[in-house]
XYZ file of C-alpha atoms in Angstrom:
686
model
C -18.221 138.910 358.415
C -15.324 139.735 360.702
C -11.770 139.993 359.465
C -9.178 140.409 362.165
C -5.899 142.126 361.452
C -2.795 141.340 363.494
C -2.329 143.589 366.507
C 0.298 146.308 366.246
C 3.760 145.481 367.534
C 4.270 146.620 371.136
C 6.732 149.451 371.713
C 10.321 148.486 372.403
C 10.275 149.815 375.959
C 7.560 147.392 377.138
C 9.970 144.469 377.096
C 7.927 142.497 374.586
C 10.453 142.908 371.805
C 14.118 143.615 371.549
C 15.341 147.048 370.499
C 17.874 146.744 367.696
C 20.001 149.330 366.069
C 19.480 149.684 362.346
C 21.431 146.997 360.562
C 24.542 148.123 358.794
C 24.865 147.631 355.073
C 26.182 144.221 354.208
C 26.048 142.957 357.794
C 28.906 140.526 357.984
C 29.538 136.918 358.870
C 29.521 137.587 362.613
C 26.227 139.446 362.407
C 24.656 136.649 360.381
C 25.889 134.081 362.874
C 24.342 136.057 365.729
C 21.043 136.277 363.878
C 21.092 132.515 363.436
C 20.956 132.137 367.210
C 19.078 135.300 368.204
C 16.592 135.629 365.362
C 15.418 138.557 363.298
C 15.391 142.032 364.898
C 11.592 142.186 364.819
C 11.140 138.875 366.626
C 10.401 138.644 370.361
C 13.481 137.878 372.429
C 12.130 134.430 373.334
C 11.362 133.275 369.787
C 14.710 131.968 368.552
C 15.785 130.307 371.836
C 12.442 128.508 371.984
C 12.830 127.394 368.368
C 16.257 125.976 369.171
C 14.763 124.192 372.165
C 12.096 122.618 369.921
C 14.751 121.557 367.425
C 16.878 120.041 370.190
C 13.792 118.187 371.448
C 13.000 116.899 367.954
C 16.593 115.802 367.369
C 16.699 114.050 370.732
C 13.484 112.158 370.010
C 14.660 111.149 366.550
C 18.225 110.210 367.552
C 17.861 108.847 371.083
C 19.427 105.423 371.618
C 19.738 104.689 367.916
C 21.700 101.565 368.740
C 18.343 99.973 369.616
C 16.861 100.817 366.223
C 16.583 97.972 363.750
C 15.637 99.904 360.650
C 14.107 98.279 357.614
C 16.375 95.436 356.489
C 14.939 95.732 352.987
C 16.261 99.281 352.567
C 19.347 98.662 354.725
C 20.453 95.921 352.343
C 19.860 98.127 349.304
C 21.905 100.925 350.868
C 24.704 98.482 351.662
C 24.607 97.133 348.112
C 24.828 100.691 346.821
C 28.054 101.180 348.764
C 29.457 98.113 347.008
C 28.398 99.019 343.468
C 27.620 102.327 341.772
C 25.333 100.448 339.376
C 23.309 99.120 342.296
C 23.382 102.642 343.792
C 21.890 104.247 340.679
C 19.165 101.687 340.120
C 18.308 101.178 343.791
C 19.071 97.478 343.511
C 18.579 95.197 346.489
C 21.832 93.343 345.783
C 25.211 94.589 344.583
C 24.949 92.201 341.632
C 21.940 94.258 340.510
C 19.492 91.414 339.886
C 16.369 93.225 341.178
C 15.530 96.693 342.498
C 13.562 97.612 345.574
C 9.962 98.576 344.866
C 10.559 102.320 345.285
C 12.607 104.884 343.360
C 16.076 105.379 344.817
C 16.391 108.990 346.009
C 16.133 108.172 349.738
C 18.558 105.281 349.189
C 20.951 107.725 347.535
C 20.788 110.027 350.547
C 21.509 107.207 353.002
C 24.018 105.636 350.623
C 26.094 108.807 350.341
C 26.183 109.009 354.128
C 27.305 105.379 354.300
C 29.959 105.905 351.640
C 31.244 108.992 353.450
C 31.181 107.719 357.036
C 31.082 103.938 356.570
C 28.119 101.581 356.753
C 26.383 101.369 360.131
C 23.308 102.250 362.163
C 24.044 105.908 362.835
C 25.338 106.475 359.308
C 21.988 105.372 357.876
C 20.016 107.194 360.571
C 21.914 110.484 360.292
C 20.169 111.694 357.104
C 16.764 110.754 358.526
C 17.369 112.664 361.747
C 18.631 115.625 359.712
C 15.619 115.796 357.383
C 13.256 115.198 360.316
C 14.652 118.152 362.257
C 14.846 120.114 359.009
C 11.128 119.577 358.426
C 10.375 120.974 361.879
C 12.527 124.055 361.199
C 11.036 124.552 357.734
C 7.461 124.326 359.006
C 8.284 126.872 361.722
C 9.664 129.273 359.137
C 6.669 128.911 356.832
C 4.013 129.361 359.515
C 5.924 132.169 361.246
C 6.237 134.034 357.953
C 2.487 134.663 357.801
C 1.227 134.197 361.357
C 4.085 135.107 363.694
C 6.461 133.275 366.032
C 3.793 131.926 368.392
C 2.011 130.145 365.576
C 5.319 128.938 364.165
C 6.438 127.599 367.527
C 3.200 125.711 368.168
C 3.293 124.228 364.653
C 6.921 123.151 365.017
C 6.276 121.606 368.437
C 3.176 119.788 367.170
C 5.121 118.304 364.246
C 8.071 117.332 366.443
C 5.710 115.501 368.827
C 3.595 113.727 366.223
C 4.003 110.100 367.355
C 4.148 108.415 363.961
C 6.638 111.034 362.759
C 8.944 110.211 365.661
C 8.620 106.489 364.952
C 9.310 106.685 361.219
C 12.129 109.222 361.516
C 13.924 106.657 363.684
C 13.717 104.180 360.818
C 15.221 103.743 357.362
C 11.983 103.926 355.370
C 11.957 106.811 352.840
C 9.052 108.793 354.321
C 11.056 111.430 356.292
C 12.865 112.379 353.070
C 9.521 112.528 351.250
C 8.026 114.897 353.837
C 11.044 117.213 353.791
C 10.979 117.492 349.997
C 7.230 118.159 349.996
C 7.763 120.942 352.539
C 10.497 122.430 350.371
C 8.026 122.401 347.506
C 5.393 124.106 349.652
C 7.837 126.781 350.815
C 8.833 127.573 347.233
C 5.182 127.619 346.174
C 4.248 130.158 348.850
C 7.179 132.352 347.810
C 5.881 132.221 344.250
C 2.389 133.134 345.496
C 3.636 136.138 347.484
C 6.008 137.492 344.837
C 4.362 136.416 341.597
C 7.795 135.321 340.338
C 8.254 132.261 338.150
C 11.525 130.843 339.488
C 10.203 129.836 342.946
C 7.362 127.983 341.224
C 9.899 126.112 339.104
C 11.835 125.145 342.236
C 8.592 123.974 343.809
C 8.046 121.631 340.865
C 11.632 120.369 341.121
C 11.226 119.619 344.842
C 8.020 117.644 344.288
C 9.726 115.850 341.411
C 12.483 114.693 343.761
C 9.768 113.674 346.213
C 8.268 111.589 343.397
C 11.644 109.892 343.000
C 11.467 109.108 346.698
C 8.014 107.510 346.901
C 6.338 108.023 343.535
C 2.638 108.920 343.453
C 2.394 109.735 347.149
C 4.358 112.908 346.423
C 1.521 114.099 344.167
C -1.196 113.997 346.825
C -0.602 117.694 347.610
C -0.619 118.866 343.991
C -4.339 119.786 343.778
C -3.850 122.128 346.745
C -0.681 123.578 345.182
C -2.446 124.269 341.872
C -5.492 125.786 343.563
C -3.501 128.058 345.851
C -1.310 129.386 343.058
C -4.129 129.949 340.574
C -6.273 131.662 343.174
C -3.842 133.682 345.270
C -0.683 134.420 343.269
C 0.030 137.962 342.152
C -0.470 138.912 338.521
C -3.213 138.429 335.978
C -4.866 135.096 335.276
C -2.997 134.624 332.005
C 0.357 135.122 333.685
C -0.578 132.748 336.480
C -1.620 130.067 334.005
C 1.597 130.479 331.986
C 3.756 130.316 335.121
C 1.896 127.270 336.336
C 2.452 125.575 332.975
C 6.194 126.194 333.237
C 6.225 124.972 336.842
C 4.337 121.858 335.773
C 6.917 121.209 333.074
C 9.666 121.443 335.709
C 7.678 118.998 337.837
C 7.359 116.508 334.971
C 11.038 116.653 334.045
C 12.155 116.384 337.669
C 9.801 113.458 338.233
C 10.345 111.489 335.045
C 14.058 111.697 334.288
C 15.109 108.628 336.301
C 12.133 106.591 335.121
C 12.784 107.444 331.477
C 16.496 106.677 331.720
C 15.883 103.322 333.401
C 13.119 102.240 331.034
C 15.252 103.146 328.004
C 18.055 100.863 329.171
C 17.663 97.310 327.778
C 16.290 94.933 330.400
C 19.325 92.697 329.962
C 21.622 95.527 331.067
C 19.813 96.528 334.242
C 18.058 94.989 337.250
C 14.475 93.763 337.135
C 12.146 96.490 338.438
C 10.860 95.071 341.702
C 7.101 95.348 342.219
C 6.316 95.773 338.518
C 4.413 93.319 336.361
C 6.295 94.023 333.123
C 9.792 95.054 334.292
C 9.242 98.803 333.739
C 9.284 101.731 336.134
C 6.174 103.107 334.441
C 4.189 100.034 335.487
C 5.489 100.463 339.037
C 4.331 104.097 339.032
C 0.765 103.492 337.895
C 0.385 100.035 339.412
C 2.003 98.879 342.629
C 2.872 102.399 343.842
C -0.060 104.129 342.174
C -3.614 102.933 341.646
C -2.819 99.654 343.368
C -2.488 101.533 346.664
C -5.844 103.227 346.185
C -7.953 100.566 344.500
C -6.635 97.464 346.219
C -5.386 94.056 345.170
C -5.410 93.427 341.452
C -3.191 91.402 339.209
C -3.244 94.265 336.730
C -1.699 96.715 339.140
C 0.453 94.415 341.212
C -0.920 95.483 344.584
C -0.829 92.884 347.311
C -3.476 92.745 350.035
C -6.096 95.242 351.101
C -4.101 96.770 353.958
C -6.675 96.078 356.670
C -4.123 94.233 358.806
C -1.786 97.233 358.759
C -3.969 100.266 359.470
C -7.529 99.029 359.849
C -10.435 98.948 357.424
C -10.714 101.658 354.800
C -13.215 104.407 355.609
C -13.387 107.972 356.864
C -12.963 106.693 360.437
C -9.628 104.964 359.717
C -7.489 107.798 361.165
C -9.399 107.465 364.456
C -9.441 103.699 364.894
C -7.495 101.805 367.549
C -4.481 101.318 365.302
C -4.199 104.784 363.793
C -5.761 107.060 366.409
C -2.741 107.320 368.684
C -0.373 107.763 365.760
C -1.834 110.850 364.085
C -5.313 111.962 365.191
C -4.658 113.879 368.437
C -4.938 117.380 366.964
C -7.345 116.690 364.107
C -10.416 118.129 365.933
C -8.538 121.339 366.733
C -7.105 121.529 363.202
C -10.521 121.183 361.555
C -12.083 123.901 363.706
C -9.025 126.095 363.088
C -9.319 125.625 359.331
C -12.992 126.553 359.190
C -12.604 129.408 361.651
C -9.533 130.775 359.899
C -11.201 130.788 356.479
C -14.214 132.617 357.926
C -11.964 135.200 359.580
C -10.162 135.858 356.279
C -13.423 135.827 354.309
C -13.246 139.407 353.015
C -9.512 139.536 352.470
C -8.157 140.342 348.983
C -7.591 137.524 346.520
C -3.835 137.645 347.074
C -4.098 137.512 350.876
C -1.122 135.409 352.023
C -2.803 134.223 355.209
C -5.803 132.792 353.405
C -3.482 131.238 350.831
C -1.588 129.555 353.657
C -4.835 128.280 355.163
C -5.865 126.858 351.793
C -2.469 125.219 351.378
C -2.359 123.554 354.796
C -6.050 122.757 354.787
C -5.730 121.165 351.355
C -2.601 119.304 352.492
C -4.490 117.810 355.436
C -7.798 117.048 353.688
C -6.219 115.488 350.597
C -3.970 113.233 352.643
C -6.792 112.281 354.985
C -9.086 111.255 352.144
C -6.318 109.408 350.298
C -5.173 107.399 353.298
C -8.592 106.869 354.855
C -10.206 105.532 351.688
C -7.236 103.610 350.256
C -8.138 99.964 349.639
C -4.603 98.871 348.776
C -1.604 98.134 350.947
C -1.522 100.682 353.757
C 0.993 101.084 356.572
C 0.389 103.432 359.534
C 3.650 105.298 358.928
C 2.356 106.601 355.575
C 0.347 109.201 357.497
C 3.471 111.030 358.629
C 2.963 112.883 355.335
C -0.234 114.475 356.670
C 1.420 115.596 359.923
C 2.707 118.958 358.565
C -0.814 119.954 357.533
C -2.264 119.132 360.951
C 0.624 120.797 362.795
C 0.460 123.948 360.663
C -3.296 124.292 361.193
C -2.798 123.796 364.931
C -0.211 126.579 365.014
C -2.254 128.905 362.830
C -5.444 128.188 364.761
C -3.755 128.802 368.100
C -3.084 132.397 367.037
C -6.093 133.207 364.858
C -8.667 131.719 367.204
C -6.971 133.266 370.232
C -7.023 136.713 368.658
C -10.643 136.269 367.650
C -11.374 135.098 371.197
C -9.854 138.135 372.913
C -10.534 140.785 370.263
C -13.530 139.636 368.234
C -16.567 141.863 368.658
C -18.979 139.066 367.857
C -20.087 136.902 370.789
C -19.808 133.733 368.726
C -16.021 133.956 368.727
C -16.063 133.676 372.506
C -16.905 129.996 372.110
C -14.829 128.840 369.148
C -11.428 128.564 370.856
C -12.811 126.866 374.007
C -14.760 124.481 371.745
C -11.635 123.575 369.765
C -9.630 122.984 372.943
C -12.425 120.960 374.541
C -12.930 118.778 371.444
C -9.267 117.830 371.151
C -8.906 117.357 374.910
C -11.837 114.968 375.039
C -10.446 113.062 372.074
C -7.019 112.874 373.733
C -8.575 111.390 376.865
C -10.463 108.852 374.728
C -7.248 107.822 372.986
C -5.398 107.474 376.288
C -8.304 105.520 377.782
C -7.882 102.994 374.986
C -4.389 102.174 376.259
C -5.111 102.445 379.970
C -3.041 99.901 381.813
C -0.234 100.059 379.250
C 2.060 101.967 381.565
C 2.454 104.858 383.973
C 3.487 107.194 381.166
C 0.057 107.003 379.550
C -1.796 107.256 382.857
C 0.098 110.434 383.719
C -0.569 111.820 380.233
C -4.288 111.124 380.610
C -4.430 112.913 383.960
C -2.414 115.870 382.661
C -4.497 116.166 379.502
C -7.785 115.992 381.402
C -6.861 118.458 384.136
C -5.029 120.899 381.859
C -7.818 120.765 379.288
C -10.526 121.456 381.854
C -8.471 124.265 383.360
C -7.881 125.729 379.921
C -11.540 125.778 378.898
C -12.710 127.166 382.225
C -9.878 129.701 382.359
C -10.572 130.914 378.836
C -14.273 131.462 379.472
C -13.869 133.021 382.900
C -11.048 135.245 381.714
C -12.950 136.318 378.618
C -16.145 137.279 380.412
C -14.434 138.897 383.404
C -11.828 140.736 381.343
C -8.881 139.086 383.092
C -6.358 138.896 380.275
C -3.637 137.289 382.400
C -5.979 134.395 383.161
C -6.705 134.011 379.459
C -2.975 133.822 378.731
C -2.392 131.178 381.404
C -5.375 129.206 380.126
C -3.944 129.297 376.598
C -0.697 127.777 377.870
C -2.698 125.121 379.697
C -4.452 124.343 376.421
C -1.103 123.696 374.712
C -0.152 121.316 377.535
C -3.497 119.521 377.305
C -3.308 119.021 373.549
C 0.309 117.856 373.460
C 0.470 115.658 376.579
C -0.816 112.570 374.781
C 1.363 112.933 371.664
C 4.349 113.621 373.905
C 3.799 110.368 375.823
C 3.579 108.346 372.617
C 6.626 110.116 371.178
C 8.751 109.527 374.273
C 7.736 105.874 374.130
C 8.763 105.659 370.472
C 12.133 107.222 371.254
C 12.971 105.182 374.354
C 11.514 101.754 373.627
C 13.630 99.409 371.551
C 11.791 98.237 368.449
C 12.610 95.418 366.059
C 9.835 96.258 363.618
C 11.646 98.132 360.892
C 9.011 97.474 358.249
C 5.987 98.780 360.131
C 7.183 101.081 362.941
C 4.565 102.656 365.196
C 4.637 104.692 368.402
C 3.056 103.957 371.756
C 1.543 100.733 373.087
C 0.857 97.756 370.855
C -2.738 98.073 369.633
C -2.810 94.757 367.820
C -2.424 96.199 364.320
C 0.392 95.986 361.847
C 2.518 92.933 361.298
C 3.528 91.913 364.777
C 7.230 91.221 364.824
C 7.835 93.178 361.670
C 8.343 91.172 358.531
C 11.539 92.383 357.007
C 12.551 94.346 360.083
C 15.730 92.363 360.310
C 19.054 93.009 361.937
C 20.110 96.519 362.667
C 23.336 97.580 360.991
C 26.310 97.861 363.324
C 29.158 100.286 363.050
C 30.924 97.831 360.763
C 30.173 96.430 357.344
C 28.489 93.003 357.236
C 30.676 90.051 358.079
C 32.944 88.897 355.317
C 33.371 92.398 353.903
C 35.868 95.122 354.270
C 35.126 98.816 354.122
C 32.169 100.431 352.481
C 34.171 100.703 349.312
C 33.499 97.042 348.738
C 36.947 95.534 349.165
C 36.488 92.211 350.829
C 38.931 90.994 353.416
C 37.306 87.605 353.744
C 37.295 88.006 357.517
C 34.394 89.148 359.713
C 35.281 92.481 361.331
C 35.124 92.811 365.064
C 31.756 94.005 366.271
C 29.978 92.710 363.194
C 26.236 92.275 363.574
C 24.883 89.067 364.919
C 22.675 86.934 362.747
C 19.552 87.636 364.714
C 16.679 89.034 362.781
C 13.341 90.443 363.757
C 11.509 89.472 366.888
C 9.760 86.802 364.873
C 13.060 85.290 363.752
C 15.393 83.041 365.714
C 19.141 83.398 365.972
C 19.593 80.351 363.767
C 17.356 80.972 360.809
C 14.731 82.797 358.829
C 11.804 81.449 356.891
C 11.770 82.004 353.167
C 8.517 82.503 351.278
C 7.401 81.703 347.755
C 9.705 79.114 346.222
C 11.546 79.018 349.478
C 8.405 78.807 351.562
C 8.856 76.717 354.660
C 12.638 76.465 354.189
C 14.938 77.697 356.925
C 17.925 79.763 355.795
C 20.212 79.487 358.799
C 23.477 81.107 359.779
C 25.145 77.733 359.357
C 23.798 77.540 355.798
C 25.165 81.009 355.053
C 28.586 79.959 356.333
C 28.459 76.902 354.084
C 27.429 78.993 351.053
C 30.298 81.446 351.533
C 32.795 78.632 351.871
C 31.576 77.006 348.655
C 30.702 80.082 346.583
C 33.421 79.155 344.066
C 33.663 82.539 342.401
C 29.942 82.972 341.705
C 28.598 86.523 341.575
C 25.610 85.662 343.753
C 25.849 83.678 346.968
C 22.402 82.082 346.595
C 18.982 82.668 345.054
C 16.003 82.796 347.432
C 12.333 83.555 347.070
C 11.753 87.010 348.542
C 13.358 90.342 349.337
C 12.976 89.796 353.082
C 15.058 86.637 353.047
C 17.575 88.012 350.556
C 18.120 91.259 352.466
C 18.818 89.459 355.734
C 21.388 87.187 354.043
C 23.009 90.167 352.281
C 23.496 91.967 355.566
C 24.842 88.891 357.302
C 27.137 87.676 354.556
C 28.091 90.879 352.759
C 27.540 89.053 349.455
C 25.008 89.607 346.648
C 21.887 87.451 346.966
C 19.179 87.025 344.334
C 15.566 87.675 345.299
C 13.661 85.723 342.656
C 10.177 86.979 343.526
C 10.605 90.489 344.943
C 8.901 91.650 348.115
C 5.892 89.344 348.035
C 7.444 86.494 346.066
C 5.106 87.131 343.117
C 7.446 89.142 340.854
C 8.527 87.373 337.675
C 12.118 88.504 338.083
C 13.515 84.984 337.684
C 12.633 82.796 334.738
C 13.879 79.318 333.975
C 15.831 80.614 330.981
C 17.483 83.286 333.101
C 18.334 80.782 335.822
C 19.941 78.425 333.310
C 21.983 81.290 331.878
C 23.265 82.346 335.317
C 24.172 78.768 336.224
C 25.876 78.074 332.878
C 28.006 81.223 333.170
C 29.061 80.316 336.720
C 27.407 83.398 338.257
C 25.104 81.322 340.494
C 25.533 77.899 342.068
C 22.954 77.678 344.850
C 19.198 78.086 345.038
C 16.716 77.615 347.868
C 13.343 76.161 346.882
C 10.293 75.057 348.858
C 6.754 73.874 348.412
C 4.495 76.817 349.232
C 3.388 80.011 347.551
C 4.534 79.009 344.049
C 3.428 80.716 340.873
C 3.425 78.690 337.646
C 6.836 80.141 336.752
C 8.250 79.327 340.165
C 6.807 75.829 339.970
C 8.605 75.299 336.662
C 11.876 76.437 338.209
C 11.388 74.250 341.268
C 10.690 71.199 339.125
C 13.783 71.776 336.989
C 16.040 72.411 339.998
C 14.895 69.230 341.756
C 15.461 67.228 338.578
C 18.862 68.647 337.637
C 20.386 70.066 340.817
C 22.153 68.331 343.665
C 20.439 68.555 347.044
C 22.718 69.685 349.853
C 21.763 67.086 352.413
C 22.471 69.091 355.552
C 20.156 71.949 354.513
C 16.603 71.199 353.457
C 15.593 73.014 350.264
C 19.141 73.984 349.236
C 20.379 72.794 345.846
C 23.720 73.088 344.071
C 23.776 73.765 340.316
C 26.768 73.769 337.964
C 27.226 74.438 334.279
C 27.169 70.713 333.592
C 23.617 70.555 334.969
C 22.316 72.807 332.202
C 21.318 70.794 329.167
């Protein structure tokens, strides 16, 4: 079995690497600043400038024309509410009155909320942290891959991640996934440091990072843990007993970092905190194991609170899901190359020592990719295409690693079989890229050009590699390798440019490239994008109301499926239009109530919050099925003067909602100009 070692560094006089004088002790601030832009002394002269170019490209894709970005109204409203109330900030409440939380833990909301508190509430203020962590993930992946496989591999990996279409789409949104990915990469970087050094502290920091990722999106953060445990137990320095003890301590750090917010919230009496949105029993623990845990994997079940089987979002569950018409163009471009690279890389490192860092890295990134693929492909619960941005680092890292390992095996390997592996990997991914682009033929010139470029460059790459290899023309092999990079990234680049330059109103289910008929159409809950000002009727982000709409305040328009005059409420408010005129009426007649109105779902409530700047009660959470509002609670709010208005309808009612609707119709006063709107006062409560 062949094990290839890296080639020796070329001498300084051949121009391949810079010649540096020995660094002076201590360096200095100026020297460190220069190294930031020029790179380490041992790096090729091109490495750091190319990295900066990739980072500029990533930032441009993520930040281009952000004024056209809607974002997810659901999270936008929660961030806004967090700027109005520190209580809402801590709990991740949808409204500043803290009636109900969003159905995720609040770490990503905290990140966006701190930006909004510092710079004011608006589109770029919410987007800034997402752009930062997106570019940071690209830089971090480069550093990790370069550490073991060199700057070429690091550059290819960074470029592949930057151009992953679904990553571009979701980083331009206000969903929590970019923060999740960055924290998982921090955990991976710390883990690999622990593997290389055998030290405990990096392993502890790895557990802390994954714990914060858990407080961003709960169980999804744990998908990589089997790979983390395997890599450390197998490859870390030190005896088995020491590795087990260190892993136990790291696991303890993971548990504490994961559970602290959940424990604090669940220990607070329910009467003193918001209802936990998405749960069935008003606890974070139920949300962890149910709606955001087994419910996502096993599908709809009243015992876990999951809604729907996800087929309308990302296609039917099955191993082919990542390659179907909805998902294929979002994530699958480099999967054929990555799989061949993983197998080939493990074979090449077959006889390496147990602590070999390169094999450990292959196991980490291979496990990252395989675990995410199986989880997302086989999940029967609610599934959105943008979830798979979490698997993008694994694919990108394997692409970067494979580009170097398979190339070296191709040009240096004594065995004839290695003469075919790299051309096979390039050919497989090129053919798949052409298939994906054929699916959207006719969708625009951009995709036609990408198809032509991918086909021609891929053919040239395969032919050039084989001819160069068997004729000994190394320059031709090098040119063919560059052509292969062009062929494999042309399709993702087209989709990514489309995601960055095409205005989208779908903040709930963002995707890149042409519409393939999946997802939720206009984007339920996509809503209005935040402007540079706070919502109308508010003052600054500190929450001091002026009572006057600021200039440049957002219009009342919602998603592409919503008109300028109203939105449709679900659940108790099903079929009832909540219009801008109604909102104006409610503000005028709020009469000191804490909440402007109570409506059925988070989607409706979040849109009204952002338009009015006032707290709004979502009685049924995201789907309208949460038992956040009971008749007893409603009577208490009305009697205390904290709520005067409620919107009810006829569709989608649970037994609890039906009881509330019956009582409101019997005791409330219908507001004649607005169907479904009722006024309630303390005198109406018997």
